[in-house]
PDB file of C-alpha atoms in Angstrom:
ATOM      1  CA  MET A   1      28.913  82.055  -2.574  1.00  0.00           C
ATOM      2  CA  LEU A   2      25.155  82.435  -2.804  1.00  0.00           C
ATOM      3  CA  LEU A   3      25.660  86.182  -3.158  1.00  0.00           C
ATOM      4  CA  ALA A   4      27.852  85.697  -6.203  1.00  0.00           C
ATOM      5  CA  VAL A   5      25.402  83.266  -7.793  1.00  0.00           C
ATOM      6  CA  VAL A   6      22.499  85.696  -7.414  1.00  0.00           C
ATOM      7  CA  LEU A   7      24.573  88.551  -8.851  1.00  0.00           C
ATOM      8  CA  LEU A   8      25.756  86.460 -11.796  1.00  0.00           C
ATOM      9  CA  TYR A   9      22.181  85.396 -12.532  1.00  0.00           C
ATOM     10  CA  ASP A  10      21.028  89.010 -12.431  1.00  0.00           C
ATOM     11  CA  LEU A  11      23.845  90.026 -14.784  1.00  0.00           C
ATOM     12  CA  TYR A  12      22.870  87.218 -17.157  1.00  0.00           C
ATOM     13  CA  ILE A  13      19.254  88.402 -17.205  1.00  0.00           C
ATOM     14  CA  MET A  14      20.339  92.017 -17.758  1.00  0.00           C
ATOM     15  CA  PHE A  15      22.572  91.158 -20.694  1.00  0.00           C
ATOM     16  CA  LYS A  16      19.746  89.158 -22.291  1.00  0.00           C
ATOM     17  CA  MET A  17      17.407  92.144 -22.162  1.00  0.00           C
ATOM     18  CA  LYS A  18      17.268  94.501 -25.122  1.00  0.00           C
ATOM     19  CA  ASN A  19      16.934  97.604 -22.964  1.00  0.00           C
ATOM     20  CA  LYS A  20      20.079  97.504 -20.837  1.00  0.00           C
ATOM     21  CA  ASP A  21      20.164  99.407 -17.557  1.00  0.00           C
ATOM     22  CA  LEU A  22      23.822 100.504 -17.422  1.00  0.00           C
ATOM     23  CA  PRO A  23      23.841 101.867 -13.845  1.00  0.00           C
ATOM     24  CA  GLN A  24      22.391  98.586 -12.559  1.00  0.00           C
ATOM     25  CA  ILE A  25      24.896  96.539 -14.564  1.00  0.00           C
ATOM     26  CA  SER A  26      27.800  98.553 -13.214  1.00  0.00           C
ATOM     27  CA  LEU A  27      26.452  98.249  -9.664  1.00  0.00           C
ATOM     28  CA  ASN A  28      26.199  94.472 -10.045  1.00  0.00           C
ATOM     29  CA  LEU A  29      29.735  94.251 -11.435  1.00  0.00           C
ATOM     30  CA  TYR A  30      31.030  96.343  -8.537  1.00  0.00           C
ATOM     31  CA  SER A  31      29.176  94.188  -6.002  1.00  0.00           C
ATOM     32  CA  LEU A  32      30.443  91.014  -7.633  1.00  0.00           C
ATOM     33  CA  ALA A  33      34.021  92.292  -7.479  1.00  0.00           C
ATOM     34  CA  ALA A  34      33.531  93.387  -3.857  1.00  0.00           C
ATOM     35  CA  ILE A  35      32.417  89.861  -2.961  1.00  0.00           C
ATOM     36  CA  LEU A  36      34.777  87.750  -5.065  1.00  0.00           C
ATOM     37  CA  LEU A  37      38.065  89.610  -4.653  1.00  0.00           C
ATOM     38  CA  PRO A  38      38.261  89.398  -0.822  1.00  0.00           C
ATOM     39  CA  SER A  39      37.236  85.745  -0.907  1.00  0.00           C
ATOM     40  CA  LEU A  40      40.088  84.906  -3.297  1.00  0.00           C
ATOM     41  CA  THR A  41      42.730  86.123  -0.835  1.00  0.00           C
ATOM     42  CA  GLY A  42      42.386  83.019   1.335  1.00  0.00           C
ATOM     43  CA  THR A  43      41.480  84.736   4.598  1.00  0.00           C
ATOM     44  CA  LEU A  44      37.856  85.503   5.260  1.00  0.00           C
ATOM     45  CA  SER A  45      38.464  87.391   8.488  1.00  0.00           C
ATOM     46  CA  SER A  46      37.085  90.714   7.236  1.00  0.00           C
ATOM     47  CA  PHE A  47      34.689  89.361   4.637  1.00  0.00           C
ATOM     48  CA  PRO A  48      31.498  90.708   6.304  1.00  0.00           C
ATOM     49  CA  ARG A  49      32.910  94.209   6.053  1.00  0.00           C
ATOM     50  CA  TYR A  50      33.333  93.799   2.301  1.00  0.00           C
ATOM     51  CA  ALA A  51      30.008  92.036   1.812  1.00  0.00           C
ATOM     52  CA  LEU A  52      28.091  94.940   3.358  1.00  0.00           C
ATOM     53  CA  ILE A  53      28.880  97.180   0.394  1.00  0.00           C
ATOM     54  CA  SER A  54      27.302  94.814  -2.127  1.00  0.00           C
ATOM     55  CA  PHE A  55      24.187  96.874  -2.796  1.00  0.00           C
ATOM     56  CA  GLY A  56      23.658  95.130  -6.124  1.00  0.00           C
ATOM     57  CA  PHE A  57      22.798  91.921  -4.307  1.00  0.00           C
ATOM     58  CA  PHE A  58      19.791  93.480  -2.598  1.00  0.00           C
ATOM     59  CA  THR A  59      18.480  94.988  -5.821  1.00  0.00           C
ATOM     60  CA  ALA A  60      19.002  91.644  -7.559  1.00  0.00           C
ATOM     61  CA  LEU A  61      16.989  89.915  -4.829  1.00  0.00           C
ATOM     62  CA  SER A  62      14.144  92.348  -5.336  1.00  0.00           C
ATOM     63  CA  LYS A  63      13.955  91.471  -9.042  1.00  0.00           C
ATOM     64  CA  ILE A  64      13.388  87.747  -8.499  1.00  0.00           C
ATOM     65  CA  LYS A  65       9.916  86.996  -9.805  1.00  0.00           C
ATOM     66  CA  TYR A  66       9.393  83.499  -8.474  1.00  0.00           C
ATOM     67  CA  LYS A  67       8.068  83.429  -4.940  1.00  0.00           C
ATOM     68  CA  SER A  68       9.422  79.919  -4.344  1.00  0.00           C
ATOM     69  CA  VAL A  69      12.982  81.094  -5.093  1.00  0.00           C
ATOM     70  CA  LYS A  70      12.576  84.019  -2.694  1.00  0.00           C
ATOM     71  CA  ILE A  71      11.329  81.665   0.006  1.00  0.00           C
ATOM     72  CA  LEU A  72      14.207  79.247  -0.633  1.00  0.00           C
ATOM     73  CA  ILE A  73      16.783  82.041  -0.323  1.00  0.00           C
ATOM     74  CA  SER A  74      15.097  83.270   2.868  1.00  0.00           C
ATOM     75  CA  ILE A  75      15.201  79.759   4.343  1.00  0.00           C
ATOM     76  CA  ILE A  76      18.888  79.356   3.463  1.00  0.00           C
ATOM     77  CA  PHE A  77      19.773  82.701   5.060  1.00  0.00           C
ATOM     78  CA  SER A  78      17.659  81.891   8.127  1.00  0.00           C
ATOM     79  CA  ILE A  79      19.475  78.579   8.579  1.00  0.00           C
ATOM     80  CA  PHE A  80      22.837  80.351   8.313  1.00  0.00           C
ATOM     81  CA  GLN A  81      21.659  82.936  10.832  1.00  0.00           C
ATOM     82  CA  LEU A  82      20.624  80.221  13.264  1.00  0.00           C
ATOM     83  CA  ILE A  83      23.941  78.379  12.877  1.00  0.00           C
ATOM     84  CA  PHE A  84      25.976  81.547  13.385  1.00  0.00           C
ATOM     85  CA  TYR A  85      23.866  82.512  16.394  1.00  0.00           C
ATOM     86  CA  THR A  86      24.503  79.163  18.057  1.00  0.00           C
ATOM     87  CA  TYR A  87      28.238  79.564  17.408  1.00  0.00           C
ATOM     88  CA  PHE A  88      28.054  83.023  18.973  1.00  0.00           C
ATOM     89  CA  LEU A  89      26.317  81.604  22.041  1.00  0.00           C
ATOM     90  CA  LYS A  90      29.040  78.979  22.393  1.00  0.00           C
ATOM     91  CA  GLY A  91      31.696  81.676  22.327  1.00  0.00           C
ATOM     92  CA  TYR A  92      33.061  81.187  18.839  1.00  0.00           C
ATOM     93  CA  PHE A  93      33.789  84.170  16.629  1.00  0.00           C
ATOM     94  CA  VAL A  94      32.327  83.579  13.185  1.00  0.00           C
ATOM     95  CA  SER A  95      33.380  85.998  10.494  1.00  0.00           C
TER      96      SER A  95
END
């Protein structure tokens, strides 16, 4: 869900700008569709496979100007990584 929020925020900023970067907008729309459509099906079993093709998310992260927001996102992802690692060590498959 955090991926979709970052992409929507980046799209909002891009539409506010006077000089629109059409390739970046289309990449963000594609990434947003690649993230939202599989999550609406109800099964998240192959969601990581679909989330890997969301290149727009990584370019949107690089455009964040506030260092505190970047640190907050890094902390959130690190916590998720730690949780998923502990599940992996216990033998659970998290996808």
